[in-house]
């Protein structure tokens, strides 16, 4: 049956995300909250996260264009971004957030820009993989 | 089994400015069979609790429902994020504890940051627990003893009204003690977690254990806190 195949595929995809250090335990916690009454809970939360995080990325991008960086503002925005990422178990993205915040606290503009570029990459990469994951889960 | 009818699900008010965290905490709480209301700010939380932000109780303020009547929606616990714009979770905690009508409501703080001074501040101000985010189902197991305490107080309040309440009172404390004895020794996180999670159980366990001891000694050491919360009419100043 197709469902068995897709279930195995799904499990493999998930395992791979864990092995690559992209997801952590929190993702499992989310899955445990899913049940027959809330069959799409994980996807709903992840969707919410990407809505949230896209908005925050834009805000941070804007803030980074300012002549004199407002590190407090950047740190606050990143704090929110980190929280949202943490809630879905985005392990690597979370680590990038921490790095960015360290640069903020050090007042290191270049460091901020660099880590932000990296963060966007990780964010986009995970998003793609999760989209693929949910596609398979819907089969 | 008449007393089973007296038990309604515990109602938790969850406060968080983040939509995703509100969804999460709501799901966690519902999974634990609690009734949930979520709001996105401390001021909305106070409104819901029937407290005007500026003064204790002011029935003449049109924008807020009158203090006493709003209390039909009983809240057994408030769980709030720490970092919120405007009124922080700490500010909210303070306001609740400073209010004669609300201070019996147990308050739990959540935060994504593990800052010991912050944790201590909150616990000292009267928070029952401090959870690190992301909050887990296992964290919520700690909530029941705190909520049961207040339910018991309410039932004690209603003794004059309800005749058969004495039975319920007899049973409740024993159940409570049993539950506490079962729950107390377990450490929170069995799996090898990062340090940030390790600190939390220490803090909240200690605090919780202190409170549990007082429960075992025979309920409500804070008898003066058993003051009317829901005989609402009496609290209007």
Short mmCIF file of C-alpha atoms in Angstrom, two decimals:
data_model
loop_
_atom_site.label_atom_id
_atom_site.label_comp_id
_atom_site.label_asym_id
_atom_site.label_seq_id
_atom_site.Cartn_x
_atom_site.Cartn_y
_atom_site.Cartn_z
CA UNK A 1 0.00 0.00 0.00
CA UNK A 2 1.07 3.51 -0.71
CA UNK A 3 0.49 4.64 2.85
CA UNK A 4 3.09 2.27 4.22
CA UNK A 5 5.60 3.52 1.75
CA UNK A 6 4.91 7.14 2.51
CA UNK A 7 4.99 6.44 6.24
CA UNK A 8 8.43 4.95 5.90
CA UNK A 9 9.51 7.81 3.71
CA UNK A 10 8.18 10.26 6.28
CA UNK A 11 10.04 8.55 9.08
CA UNK A 12 13.23 8.63 7.05
CA UNK A 13 12.81 12.31 6.27
CA UNK A 14 12.26 13.11 9.89
CA UNK A 15 15.25 11.07 10.96
CA UNK A 16 17.37 12.87 8.44
CA UNK A 17 16.29 16.26 9.77
CA UNK A 18 17.32 15.15 13.23
CA UNK A 19 20.58 13.67 12.05
CA UNK A 20 21.50 16.89 10.31
CA UNK A 21 20.88 18.77 13.54
CA UNK A 22 18.09 20.80 12.00
CA UNK A 23 15.39 19.73 14.41
CA UNK A 24 15.36 19.00 18.11
CA UNK A 25 13.16 17.38 20.73
CA UNK A 26 10.57 20.13 20.58
CA UNK A 27 9.41 18.84 17.20
CA UNK A 28 8.62 15.51 18.84
CA UNK A 29 6.75 17.33 21.57
CA UNK A 30 4.62 18.96 18.90
CA UNK A 31 3.87 15.61 17.33
CA UNK A 32 2.74 14.29 20.66
CA UNK A 33 0.16 17.03 20.79
CA UNK A 34 -1.31 15.87 17.52
CA UNK A 35 -4.23 13.51 17.65
CA UNK A 36 -7.40 12.60 15.81
CA UNK A 37 -9.10 15.72 17.00
CA UNK A 38 -6.10 17.84 15.98
CA UNK A 39 -4.61 15.91 13.09
CA UNK A 40 -2.70 18.81 11.54
CA UNK A 41 -1.44 20.47 14.65
CA UNK A 42 2.24 20.29 13.77
CA UNK A 43 1.73 21.71 10.33
CA UNK A 44 -0.46 24.47 11.73
CA UNK A 45 2.16 25.51 14.22
CA UNK A 46 4.91 25.37 11.63
CA UNK A 47 2.82 27.46 9.25
CA UNK A 48 2.24 30.01 11.97
CA UNK A 49 5.93 30.07 12.64
CA UNK A 50 6.82 30.84 9.04
CA UNK A 51 4.28 33.59 8.92
CA UNK A 52 5.76 35.04 12.09
CA UNK A 53 9.35 34.58 11.11
CA UNK A 54 8.96 36.05 7.63
CA UNK A 55 7.60 39.18 9.15
CA UNK A 56 10.45 39.33 11.62
CA UNK A 57 13.04 38.76 8.91
CA UNK A 58 11.69 41.76 7.02
CA UNK A 59 11.81 43.88 10.14
CA UNK A 60 15.35 42.84 10.90
CA UNK A 61 16.39 43.46 7.34
CA UNK A 62 14.99 46.96 7.55
CA UNK A 63 16.66 47.59 10.85
CA UNK A 64 19.99 46.45 9.45
CA UNK A 65 19.77 49.03 6.70
CA UNK A 66 19.82 51.89 9.16
CA UNK A 67 22.94 54.00 9.27
CA UNK A 68 23.41 53.59 12.97
CA UNK A 69 22.29 50.21 14.03
CA UNK A 70 19.94 50.04 16.95
CA UNK A 71 21.30 46.94 18.62
CA UNK A 72 18.61 46.91 21.25
CA UNK A 73 15.91 46.82 18.66
CA UNK A 74 17.73 44.14 16.72
CA UNK A 75 18.17 42.07 19.83
CA UNK A 76 14.49 42.37 20.68
CA UNK A 77 13.45 41.33 17.19
CA UNK A 78 15.83 38.42 17.26
CA UNK A 79 14.57 37.40 20.67
CA UNK A 80 11.12 37.03 19.16
CA UNK A 81 12.49 35.21 16.15
CA UNK A 82 14.39 32.84 18.37
CA UNK A 83 11.36 32.13 20.48
CA UNK A 84 9.29 31.29 17.47
CA UNK A 85 12.00 29.05 16.05
CA UNK A 86 12.46 27.36 19.37
CA UNK A 87 8.77 26.56 19.51
CA UNK A 88 8.97 24.38 16.43
CA UNK A 89 12.28 22.79 17.35
CA UNK A 90 14.37 24.56 14.72
CA UNK A 91 17.70 23.69 16.27
CA UNK A 92 20.19 25.11 13.84
CA UNK A 93 18.21 28.28 13.24
CA UNK A 94 18.04 28.79 16.97
CA UNK A 95 21.82 28.51 17.21
CA UNK A 96 22.18 31.18 14.52
CA UNK A 97 19.83 33.40 16.49
CA UNK A 98 22.04 33.08 19.53
CA UNK A 99 25.07 34.02 17.48
CA UNK A 100 23.33 37.07 16.10
CA UNK A 101 22.34 38.17 19.59
CA UNK A 102 25.89 37.84 20.77
CA UNK A 103 26.99 40.17 18.00
CA UNK A 104 24.23 42.57 18.97
CA UNK A 105 25.36 42.63 22.54
CA UNK A 106 28.92 43.20 21.41
CA UNK A 107 27.75 45.99 19.14
CA UNK A 108 29.36 44.24 16.22
CA UNK A 109 27.55 45.39 13.09
CA UNK A 110 29.48 43.26 10.66
CA UNK A 111 29.01 40.20 12.76
CA UNK A 112 25.30 40.88 12.82
CA UNK A 113 25.08 41.18 9.07
CA UNK A 114 27.07 38.03 8.49
CA UNK A 115 25.18 35.90 10.94
CA UNK A 116 21.91 37.25 9.63
CA UNK A 117 22.77 36.10 6.12
CA UNK A 118 23.59 32.68 7.46
CA UNK A 119 20.42 32.66 9.50
CA UNK A 120 18.28 33.42 6.47
CA UNK A 121 19.90 30.54 4.63
CA UNK A 122 19.22 28.09 7.42
CA UNK A 123 15.70 29.39 7.81
CA UNK A 124 14.94 28.96 4.11
CA UNK A 125 16.54 25.53 3.95
CA UNK A 126 14.54 24.19 6.86
CA UNK A 127 11.37 25.68 5.50
CA UNK A 128 11.81 23.84 2.22
CA UNK A 129 12.50 20.58 3.95
CA UNK A 130 9.52 20.92 6.21
CA UNK A 131 7.28 21.74 3.29
CA UNK A 132 8.41 18.56 1.60
CA UNK A 133 7.87 16.68 4.83
CA UNK A 134 4.30 17.85 5.18
CA UNK A 135 3.58 17.12 1.56
CA UNK A 136 4.51 13.51 2.13
CA UNK A 137 2.52 13.42 5.37
CA UNK A 138 -0.59 14.38 3.48
CA UNK A 139 -0.33 11.45 1.06
CA UNK B 1 -21.25 10.05 43.73
CA UNK B 2 -22.86 13.45 44.00
CA UNK B 3 -19.55 15.15 44.49
CA UNK B 4 -18.41 14.26 41.00
CA UNK B 5 -20.89 16.78 39.73
CA UNK B 6 -19.25 19.51 41.81
CA UNK B 7 -15.97 19.10 39.92
CA UNK B 8 -15.70 21.32 36.90
CA UNK B 9 -12.54 21.38 34.82
CA UNK B 10 -9.88 23.80 35.98
CA UNK B 11 -9.82 27.01 34.03
CA UNK B 12 -6.49 28.47 33.07
CA UNK B 13 -5.90 31.96 31.76
CA UNK B 14 -2.87 31.97 29.46
CA UNK B 15 -1.13 35.23 28.60
CA UNK B 16 1.40 35.60 25.80
CA UNK B 17 1.99 38.19 23.11
CA UNK B 18 3.23 35.58 20.66
CA UNK B 19 0.50 33.93 18.63
CA UNK B 20 2.40 30.72 18.12
CA UNK B 21 3.11 30.42 21.83
CA UNK B 22 -0.53 31.06 22.62
CA UNK B 23 -1.55 28.25 20.28
CA UNK B 24 1.00 25.99 21.85
CA UNK B 25 0.10 26.64 25.45
CA UNK B 26 -3.56 26.36 24.61
CA UNK B 27 -3.03 22.96 23.06
CA UNK B 28 -0.88 21.82 25.93
CA UNK B 29 -3.46 22.89 28.45
CA UNK B 30 -6.38 21.38 26.57
CA UNK B 31 -4.48 18.12 26.22
CA UNK B 32 -4.17 18.17 29.99
CA UNK B 33 -7.95 18.59 30.21
CA UNK B 34 -8.01 22.14 31.35
CA UNK B 35 -10.35 24.79 30.16
CA UNK B 36 -8.35 27.57 28.54
CA UNK B 37 -8.72 31.23 27.77
CA UNK B 38 -5.85 32.98 26.01
CA UNK B 39 -5.14 36.70 25.87
CA UNK B 40 -2.29 38.56 24.26
CA UNK B 41 -1.42 41.06 26.95
CA UNK B 42 -1.23 41.66 30.66
CA UNK B 43 -3.83 44.40 30.54
CA UNK B 44 -6.28 42.11 28.76
CA UNK B 45 -5.58 39.50 31.38
CA UNK B 46 -6.47 41.93 34.14
CA UNK B 47 -9.60 42.91 32.28
CA UNK B 48 -10.61 39.31 32.00
CA UNK B 49 -9.98 38.81 35.68
CA UNK B 50 -12.27 41.70 36.36
CA UNK B 51 -9.62 44.07 37.62
CA UNK B 52 -9.29 47.59 36.38
CA UNK B 53 -5.68 48.33 35.65
CA UNK B 54 -5.67 51.59 37.58
CA UNK B 55 -7.47 50.75 40.73
CA UNK B 56 -8.60 47.67 42.57
CA UNK B 57 -12.25 47.74 41.78
CA UNK B 58 -14.10 50.52 40.14
CA UNK B 59 -17.60 49.57 39.10
CA UNK B 60 -18.13 52.95 37.54
CA UNK B 61 -15.53 52.35 34.83
CA UNK B 62 -17.47 51.58 31.67
CA UNK B 63 -14.73 49.85 29.72
CA UNK B 64 -14.20 47.06 32.19
CA UNK B 65 -16.83 44.64 33.37
CA UNK B 66 -17.74 45.21 37.00
CA UNK B 67 -15.39 43.37 39.30
CA UNK B 68 -17.80 41.25 41.21
CA UNK B 69 -20.05 40.03 38.44
CA UNK B 70 -17.23 39.05 36.12
CA UNK B 71 -16.10 36.42 38.55
CA UNK B 72 -18.62 33.86 37.31
CA UNK B 73 -15.80 32.95 34.99
CA UNK B 74 -13.61 31.37 37.58
CA UNK B 75 -9.90 31.31 36.89
CA UNK B 76 -7.91 28.70 38.73
CA UNK B 77 -4.49 29.60 37.42
CA UNK B 78 -2.78 32.26 35.37
CA UNK B 79 0.15 31.26 33.21
CA UNK B 80 1.99 34.14 31.62
CA UNK B 81 4.98 34.87 29.45
CA UNK B 82 7.60 37.03 31.08
CA UNK B 83 8.74 39.16 28.14
CA UNK B 84 5.80 41.08 26.81
CA UNK B 85 5.60 44.64 25.53
CA UNK B 86 3.89 47.04 27.90
CA UNK B 87 3.05 45.04 30.97
CA UNK B 88 5.54 42.25 31.52
CA UNK B 89 4.60 38.94 33.10
CA UNK B 90 6.29 40.15 36.24
CA UNK B 91 4.18 43.29 36.31
CA UNK B 92 1.09 41.20 35.85
CA UNK B 93 2.15 38.89 38.64
CA UNK B 94 2.60 41.85 40.94
CA UNK B 95 -0.77 43.30 40.13
CA UNK B 96 -2.46 40.01 40.78
CA UNK B 97 -0.70 39.49 44.09
CA UNK B 98 -1.41 43.03 45.17
CA UNK B 99 -5.09 42.65 44.52
CA UNK B 100 -7.13 41.42 47.44
CA UNK B 101 -9.62 39.81 45.11
CA UNK B 102 -7.10 38.08 42.90
CA UNK B 103 -4.09 37.24 44.98
CA UNK B 104 -5.18 33.72 45.70
CA UNK B 105 -4.95 32.83 42.05
CA UNK B 106 -1.76 30.87 41.44
CA UNK B 107 0.48 32.43 38.82
CA UNK B 108 3.06 30.66 36.70
CA UNK B 109 5.68 32.48 34.66
CA UNK B 110 7.13 31.25 31.37
CA UNK B 111 10.28 32.52 29.76
CA UNK B 112 12.57 31.54 26.94
CA UNK B 113 15.53 32.87 28.88
CA UNK B 114 17.12 31.17 31.82
CA UNK B 115 18.07 34.08 34.04
CA UNK B 116 18.37 33.00 37.68
CA UNK B 117 17.82 36.50 39.04
CA UNK B 118 14.66 36.76 37.00
CA UNK B 119 13.45 33.40 38.20
CA UNK B 120 14.11 34.31 41.81
CA UNK B 121 12.40 37.64 41.46
CA UNK B 122 9.28 35.97 40.17
CA UNK B 123 9.22 33.26 42.78
CA UNK B 124 9.75 35.84 45.50
CA UNK B 125 6.88 37.88 44.19
CA UNK B 126 4.67 34.84 44.59
CA UNK B 127 4.84 32.92 41.35
CA UNK B 128 4.21 29.25 41.96
CA UNK B 129 6.40 27.98 39.17
CA UNK B 130 8.72 29.22 36.52
CA UNK B 131 8.77 27.32 33.26
CA UNK B 132 11.39 27.58 30.60
CA UNK B 133 10.08 27.74 27.07
CA UNK B 134 9.23 25.81 25.10
CA UNK B 135 6.88 24.50 27.73
CA UNK B 136 6.21 20.78 27.70
CA UNK B 137 3.37 18.54 28.70
CA UNK B 138 5.44 17.25 31.59
CA UNK B 139 5.74 20.79 32.96
CA UNK B 140 1.99 21.04 33.18
CA UNK B 141 1.84 18.14 35.58
CA UNK B 142 3.11 20.55 38.18
CA UNK B 143 0.08 22.75 37.86
CA UNK B 144 -2.61 20.61 39.34
CA UNK B 145 -1.60 20.85 43.01
CA UNK B 146 -1.66 24.64 42.78
CA UNK B 147 -5.08 24.70 41.22
CA UNK B 148 -6.52 22.17 43.59
CA UNK B 149 -5.48 24.37 46.47
CA UNK B 150 -7.65 27.19 45.27
CA UNK B 151 -10.58 24.96 44.40
CA UNK B 152 -10.49 23.66 47.92
CA UNK B 153 -10.47 27.16 49.34
CA UNK B 154 -13.46 28.05 47.23
CA UNK B 155 -15.31 25.05 48.45
CA UNK B 156 -14.51 25.95 52.00
CA UNK B 157 -15.96 29.33 51.25
CA UNK B 158 -19.17 27.82 50.05
CA UNK B 159 -19.66 25.64 53.16
CA UNK B 160 -22.41 27.80 54.47
CA UNK B 161 -24.33 27.38 51.27
CA UNK B 162 -23.81 23.74 50.48
CA UNK B 163 -24.76 21.17 53.05
CA UNK B 164 -23.05 18.11 51.69
CA UNK B 165 -19.80 19.92 51.22
CA UNK B 166 -18.26 18.38 54.32
CA UNK B 167 -17.82 15.08 52.49
CA UNK B 168 -16.04 16.77 49.64
CA UNK B 169 -13.75 18.59 52.01
CA UNK B 170 -12.79 15.40 53.77
CA UNK B 171 -11.82 13.63 50.60
CA UNK B 172 -10.11 16.44 48.76
CA UNK B 173 -7.16 17.02 51.10
CA UNK B 174 -6.31 13.34 51.14
CA UNK B 175 -6.42 13.10 47.39
CA UNK B 176 -4.30 16.16 47.22
CA UNK B 177 -1.72 14.79 49.60
CA UNK B 178 -1.61 11.52 47.74
CA UNK B 179 -1.11 13.28 44.47
CA UNK B 180 1.61 15.42 45.92
CA UNK B 181 3.41 12.46 47.39
CA UNK B 182 3.29 10.78 44.04
CA UNK B 183 4.44 13.79 42.14
CA UNK B 184 6.92 15.32 44.53
CA UNK B 185 10.00 13.10 44.22
CA UNK B 186 10.11 13.00 40.43
CA UNK B 187 12.72 15.20 38.84
CA UNK B 188 11.41 17.07 35.89
CA UNK B 189 13.69 16.18 33.03
CA UNK B 190 14.90 12.62 32.73
CA UNK B 191 16.63 13.15 29.42
CA UNK B 192 20.06 14.75 29.05
CA UNK B 193 19.07 18.32 28.40
CA UNK B 194 21.11 21.45 28.03
CA UNK B 195 21.98 23.27 31.18
CA UNK B 196 19.20 25.73 30.79
CA UNK B 197 16.66 23.07 31.61
CA UNK B 198 18.61 21.74 34.52
CA UNK B 199 18.34 24.89 36.54
CA UNK B 200 14.64 25.09 36.33
CA UNK B 201 13.67 21.90 38.15
CA UNK B 202 15.85 22.91 41.06
CA UNK B 203 14.16 26.22 41.46
CA UNK B 204 10.62 25.21 40.93
CA UNK B 205 10.92 21.88 42.69
CA UNK B 206 12.31 23.53 45.77
CA UNK B 207 9.60 26.09 45.79
CA UNK B 208 6.95 23.55 45.05
CA UNK B 209 8.21 21.24 47.72
CA UNK B 210 8.03 24.00 50.26
CA UNK B 211 4.47 24.60 49.34
CA UNK B 212 3.66 20.95 49.35
CA UNK B 213 5.01 20.56 52.85
CA UNK B 214 2.63 23.19 54.06
CA UNK B 215 -0.24 21.43 52.37
CA UNK B 216 0.59 18.19 54.12
CA UNK B 217 0.64 19.96 57.45
CA UNK B 218 -3.03 20.36 56.99
CA UNK B 219 -4.02 22.84 54.39
CA UNK B 220 -3.89 26.52 53.95
CA UNK B 221 -1.18 27.79 56.18
CA UNK B 222 -2.17 31.03 54.64
CA UNK B 223 -5.56 30.98 56.20
CA UNK B 224 -5.83 34.69 55.92
CA UNK B 225 -5.49 34.20 52.20
CA UNK B 226 -8.61 32.16 52.21
CA UNK B 227 -10.33 35.47 52.20
CA UNK B 228 -13.22 35.77 49.87
CA UNK B 229 -12.22 35.72 46.29
CA UNK B 230 -15.46 34.62 44.85
CA UNK B 231 -17.88 35.82 47.36
CA UNK B 232 -17.16 38.70 45.04
CA UNK B 233 -19.79 40.99 46.36
CA UNK B 234 -17.96 41.33 49.63
CA UNK B 235 -14.76 42.52 48.02
CA UNK B 236 -16.07 45.69 46.46
CA UNK B 237 -14.42 48.56 48.18
#
